[in-house]
Coordinates of C-alpha atoms in Angstrom, one line a residue:
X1 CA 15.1 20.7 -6.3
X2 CA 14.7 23.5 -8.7
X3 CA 14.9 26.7 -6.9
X4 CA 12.2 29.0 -8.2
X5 CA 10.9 32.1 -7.7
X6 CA 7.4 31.6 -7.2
X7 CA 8.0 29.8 -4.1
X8 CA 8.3 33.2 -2.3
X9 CA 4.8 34.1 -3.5
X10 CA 3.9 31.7 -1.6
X11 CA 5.3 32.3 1.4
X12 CA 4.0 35.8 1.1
X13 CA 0.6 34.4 0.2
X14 CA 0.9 32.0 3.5
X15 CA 2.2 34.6 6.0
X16 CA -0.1 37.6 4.4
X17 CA -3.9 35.3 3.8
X18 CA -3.5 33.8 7.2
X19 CA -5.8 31.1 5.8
X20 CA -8.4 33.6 4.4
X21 CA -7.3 32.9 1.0
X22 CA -6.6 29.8 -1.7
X23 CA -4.0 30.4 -4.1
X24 CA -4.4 29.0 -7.6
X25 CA -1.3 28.1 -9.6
X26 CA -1.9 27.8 -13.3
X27 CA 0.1 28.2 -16.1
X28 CA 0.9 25.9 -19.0
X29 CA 2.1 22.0 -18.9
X30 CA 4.9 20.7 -17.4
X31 CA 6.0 24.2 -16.0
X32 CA 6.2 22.7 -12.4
X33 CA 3.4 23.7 -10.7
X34 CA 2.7 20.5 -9.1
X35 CA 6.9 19.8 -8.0
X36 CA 6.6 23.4 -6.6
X37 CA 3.1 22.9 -4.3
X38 CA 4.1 19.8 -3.3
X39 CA 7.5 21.3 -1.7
X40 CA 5.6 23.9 -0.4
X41 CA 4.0 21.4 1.5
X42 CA 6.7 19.4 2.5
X43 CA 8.8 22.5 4.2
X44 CA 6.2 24.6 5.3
X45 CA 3.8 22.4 6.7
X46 CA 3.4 19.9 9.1
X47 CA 1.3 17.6 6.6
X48 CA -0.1 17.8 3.7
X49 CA -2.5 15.7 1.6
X50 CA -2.7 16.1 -2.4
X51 CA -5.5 15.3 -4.5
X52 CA -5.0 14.8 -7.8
X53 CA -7.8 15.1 -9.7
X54 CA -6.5 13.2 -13.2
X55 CA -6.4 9.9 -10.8
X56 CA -8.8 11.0 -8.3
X57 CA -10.4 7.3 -7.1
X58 CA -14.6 6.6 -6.8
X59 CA -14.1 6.8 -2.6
X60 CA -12.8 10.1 -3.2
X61 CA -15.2 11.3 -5.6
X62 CA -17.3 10.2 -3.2
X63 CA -16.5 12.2 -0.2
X64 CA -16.4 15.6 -2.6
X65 CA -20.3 14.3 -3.9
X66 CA -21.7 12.8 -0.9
X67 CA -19.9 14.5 2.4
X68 CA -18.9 18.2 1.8
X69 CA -21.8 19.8 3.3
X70 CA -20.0 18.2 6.8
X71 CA -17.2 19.7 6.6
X72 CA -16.1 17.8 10.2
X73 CA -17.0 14.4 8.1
X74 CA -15.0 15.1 5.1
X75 CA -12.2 16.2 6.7
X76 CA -11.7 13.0 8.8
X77 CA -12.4 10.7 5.8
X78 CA -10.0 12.9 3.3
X79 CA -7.3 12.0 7.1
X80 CA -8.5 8.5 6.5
X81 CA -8.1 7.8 3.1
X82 CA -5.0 9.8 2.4
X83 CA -3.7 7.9 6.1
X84 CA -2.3 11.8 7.3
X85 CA -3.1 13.7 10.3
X86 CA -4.5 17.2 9.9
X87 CA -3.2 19.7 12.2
X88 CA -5.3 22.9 12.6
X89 CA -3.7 25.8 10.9
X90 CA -0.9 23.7 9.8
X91 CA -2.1 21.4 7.3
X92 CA -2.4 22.0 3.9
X93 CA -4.7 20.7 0.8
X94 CA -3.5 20.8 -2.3
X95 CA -6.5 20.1 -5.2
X96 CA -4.0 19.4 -8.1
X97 CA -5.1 19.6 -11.9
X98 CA -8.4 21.5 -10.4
X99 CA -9.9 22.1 -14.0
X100 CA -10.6 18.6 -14.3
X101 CA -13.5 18.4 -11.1
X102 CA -14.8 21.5 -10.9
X103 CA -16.6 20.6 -7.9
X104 CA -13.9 21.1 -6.1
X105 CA -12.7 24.7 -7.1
X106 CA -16.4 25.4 -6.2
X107 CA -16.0 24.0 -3.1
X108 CA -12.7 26.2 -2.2
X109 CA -15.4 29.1 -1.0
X110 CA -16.8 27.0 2.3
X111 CA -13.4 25.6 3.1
X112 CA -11.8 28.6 3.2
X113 CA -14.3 30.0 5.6
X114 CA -14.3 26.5 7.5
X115 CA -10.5 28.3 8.2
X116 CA -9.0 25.0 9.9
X117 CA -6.5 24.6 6.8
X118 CA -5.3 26.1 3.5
X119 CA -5.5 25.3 0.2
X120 CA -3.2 25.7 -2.9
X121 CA -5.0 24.4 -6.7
X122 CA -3.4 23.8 -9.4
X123 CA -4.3 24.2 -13.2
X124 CA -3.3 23.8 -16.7
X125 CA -4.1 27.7 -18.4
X126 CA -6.4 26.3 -21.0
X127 CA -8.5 24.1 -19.1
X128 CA -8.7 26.0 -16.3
X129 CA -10.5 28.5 -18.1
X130 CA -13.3 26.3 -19.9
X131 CA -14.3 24.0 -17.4
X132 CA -16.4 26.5 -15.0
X133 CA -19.5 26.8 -17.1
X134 CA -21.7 25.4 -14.1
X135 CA -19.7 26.5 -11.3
X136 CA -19.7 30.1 -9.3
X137 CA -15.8 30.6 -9.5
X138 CA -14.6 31.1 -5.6
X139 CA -13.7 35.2 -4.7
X140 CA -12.2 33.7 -1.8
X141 CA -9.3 32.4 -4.7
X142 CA -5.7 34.3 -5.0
X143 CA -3.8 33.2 -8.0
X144 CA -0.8 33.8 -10.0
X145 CA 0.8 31.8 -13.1
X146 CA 3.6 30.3 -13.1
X147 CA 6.3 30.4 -16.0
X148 CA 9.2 28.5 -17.4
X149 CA 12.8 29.3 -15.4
X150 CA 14.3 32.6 -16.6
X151 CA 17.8 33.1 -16.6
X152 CA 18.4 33.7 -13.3
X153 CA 16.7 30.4 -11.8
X154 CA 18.5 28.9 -14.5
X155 CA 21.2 29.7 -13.1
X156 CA 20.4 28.8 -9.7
X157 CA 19.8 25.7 -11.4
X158 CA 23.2 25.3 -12.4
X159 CA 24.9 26.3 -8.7
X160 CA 25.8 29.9 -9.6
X161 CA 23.8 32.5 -7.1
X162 CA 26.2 35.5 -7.7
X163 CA 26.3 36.4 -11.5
X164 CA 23.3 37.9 -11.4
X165 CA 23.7 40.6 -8.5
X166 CA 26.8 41.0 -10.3
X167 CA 25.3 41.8 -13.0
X168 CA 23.1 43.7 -10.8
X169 CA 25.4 45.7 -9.2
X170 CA 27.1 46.7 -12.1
X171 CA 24.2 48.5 -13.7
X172 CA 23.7 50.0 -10.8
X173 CA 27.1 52.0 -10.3
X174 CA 27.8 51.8 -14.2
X175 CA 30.6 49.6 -14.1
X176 CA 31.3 47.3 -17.0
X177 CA 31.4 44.1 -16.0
X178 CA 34.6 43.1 -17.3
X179 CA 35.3 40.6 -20.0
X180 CA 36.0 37.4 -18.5
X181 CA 32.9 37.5 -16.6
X182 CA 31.2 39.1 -19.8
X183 CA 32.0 35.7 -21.8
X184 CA 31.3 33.4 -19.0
X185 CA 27.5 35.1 -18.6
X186 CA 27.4 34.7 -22.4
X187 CA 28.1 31.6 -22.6
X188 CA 25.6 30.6 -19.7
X189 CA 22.7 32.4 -21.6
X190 CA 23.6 30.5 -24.9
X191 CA 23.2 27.0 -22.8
X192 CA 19.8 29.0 -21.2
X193 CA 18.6 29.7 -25.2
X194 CA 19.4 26.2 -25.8
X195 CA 18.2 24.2 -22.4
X196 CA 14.5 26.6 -22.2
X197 CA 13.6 27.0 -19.1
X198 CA 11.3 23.9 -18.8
X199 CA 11.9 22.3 -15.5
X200 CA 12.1 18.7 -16.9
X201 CA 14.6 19.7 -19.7
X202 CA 16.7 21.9 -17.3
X203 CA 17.1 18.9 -15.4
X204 CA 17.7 16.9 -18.1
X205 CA 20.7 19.3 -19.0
X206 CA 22.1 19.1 -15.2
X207 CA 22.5 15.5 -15.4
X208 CA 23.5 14.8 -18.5
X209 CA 25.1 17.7 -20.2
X210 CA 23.8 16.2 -23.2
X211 CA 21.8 18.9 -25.4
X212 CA 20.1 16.0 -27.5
X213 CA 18.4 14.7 -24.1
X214 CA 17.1 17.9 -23.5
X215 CA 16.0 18.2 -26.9
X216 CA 13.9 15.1 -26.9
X217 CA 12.2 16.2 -23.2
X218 CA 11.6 19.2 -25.0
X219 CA 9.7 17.7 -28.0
X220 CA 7.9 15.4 -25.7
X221 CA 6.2 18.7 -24.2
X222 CA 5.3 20.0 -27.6
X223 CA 3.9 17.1 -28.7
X224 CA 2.2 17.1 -25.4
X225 CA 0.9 20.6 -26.5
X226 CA 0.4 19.4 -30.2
X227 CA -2.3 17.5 -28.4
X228 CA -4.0 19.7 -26.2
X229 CA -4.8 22.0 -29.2
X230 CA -6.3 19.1 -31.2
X231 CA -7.9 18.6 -27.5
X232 CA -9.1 22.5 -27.1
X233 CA -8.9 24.5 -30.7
X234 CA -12.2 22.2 -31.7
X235 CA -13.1 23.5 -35.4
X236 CA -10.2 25.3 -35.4
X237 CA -7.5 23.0 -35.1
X238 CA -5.2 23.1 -38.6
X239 CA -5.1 27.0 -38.4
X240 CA -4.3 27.0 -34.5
X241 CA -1.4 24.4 -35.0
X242 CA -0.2 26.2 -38.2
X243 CA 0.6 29.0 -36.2
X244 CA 1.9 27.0 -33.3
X245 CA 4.5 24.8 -36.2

């Protein structure tokens, strides 16, 4: 597991909302804001049920169309489907990829005032911002985005917790830091400039050591992007994707 940052914001949102609150991740593709709700749930929770909305299934559809008005109903056929037990106050939903059924990030106002369980979304930054034309976005919604590793997860990433404070600590008192640890931070941040801080291609580069694995993650995400501007930019494609070459 990646350590990252953001996982604190959501134990502060958690301890701080006491349920009176969704959070909404965005941020763009393939940052890890999926990997990091998910392990929210896992460790901080005593179940959680994901919906993911790019596969969601007719019988769920279903529920969110025909049952949502009961909330007692749709919670025991979302327990039913998704075969998990729902514990009051200690069960969480997560609505990934929320852009795509906005139904549901309409819906995140009457379940957070049902209060039985909370609710983290997830969304990719462009989409999420279209797709609410016909929906009244929910004030009852926190949200932060969530970025690529910076250095310092990075190097969490690659086992090393104490250059950083270091580094830190240094500043602090005005201390140089001394030149073998000088060239060994400089050299980390030249693997950081190369790796990115894409979770994929930073795990990539942990397992393999192999910079032309991470460069091929890395222009599987851009083509990835390539698309989504295609996808998005509509009439204004060639000049958006000039400036993104």
């Amino acid at each position: 597991m990646l350590k990252r940052k953001a996982y604190d914001k959501l134990i502060e949102w958690k301890n701080k909302s006491k349920g009176s609150t969704a959070i909404l991740i965005d941020g763009a593709r393939r940052v890890g804001k999926s990997f990091l709700a998910e392990e929210f749930g896992k460790n901080e929770y005593k179940s959680h049920i994901t919906i993911n909305f790019s596969r969601i299934t007719s019988s769920i559809k279903d529920i969110f169309e025909n049952d949502s008005m009961d909330l007692d109903l749709f919670f025991a056929e979302l327990s039913a489907q998704y075969s998990t037990i729902l514990f009051e106050r200690n069960s969480l939903f997560i609505f990934d990829e929320v852009q795509l059924y906005p139904k549901a990030r309409e819906l995140i106002k009457f379940l957070v005032e049902d209060g039985r369980y909370d609710f983290i979304e997830t969304g990719s930054l462009i989409s999420i911002k279209q797709n609410v034309q016909e929906i009244v976005i929910p004030s009852e919604e926190e949200h932060f985005t969530l970025n690529p590793l910076d250095f310092e997860e990075f190097l969490w990433a690659m086992g090393d917790y104490a250059s950083v404070p270091y580094m830190k600590m240094c500043f602090q008192e005005k201390k140089p830091l001394g030149a073998a640890i000088h060239r060994k931070i400089m050299n980390q941040f030249r693997q950081y400039m190369l790796v990115g801080g894409m979770p994929q291609a930073v795990a990539t580069y942990i397992d393999t050591k192999d910079f032309e694995s991470v460069d091929r993650v890395k222009r599987n995400i851009l083509l990835l992007y390539r698309q989504d501007i295609i996808k998005y930019a509509k009439g204004y494609e060639s000049k958006v994707l000039s400036i993104f070459n």
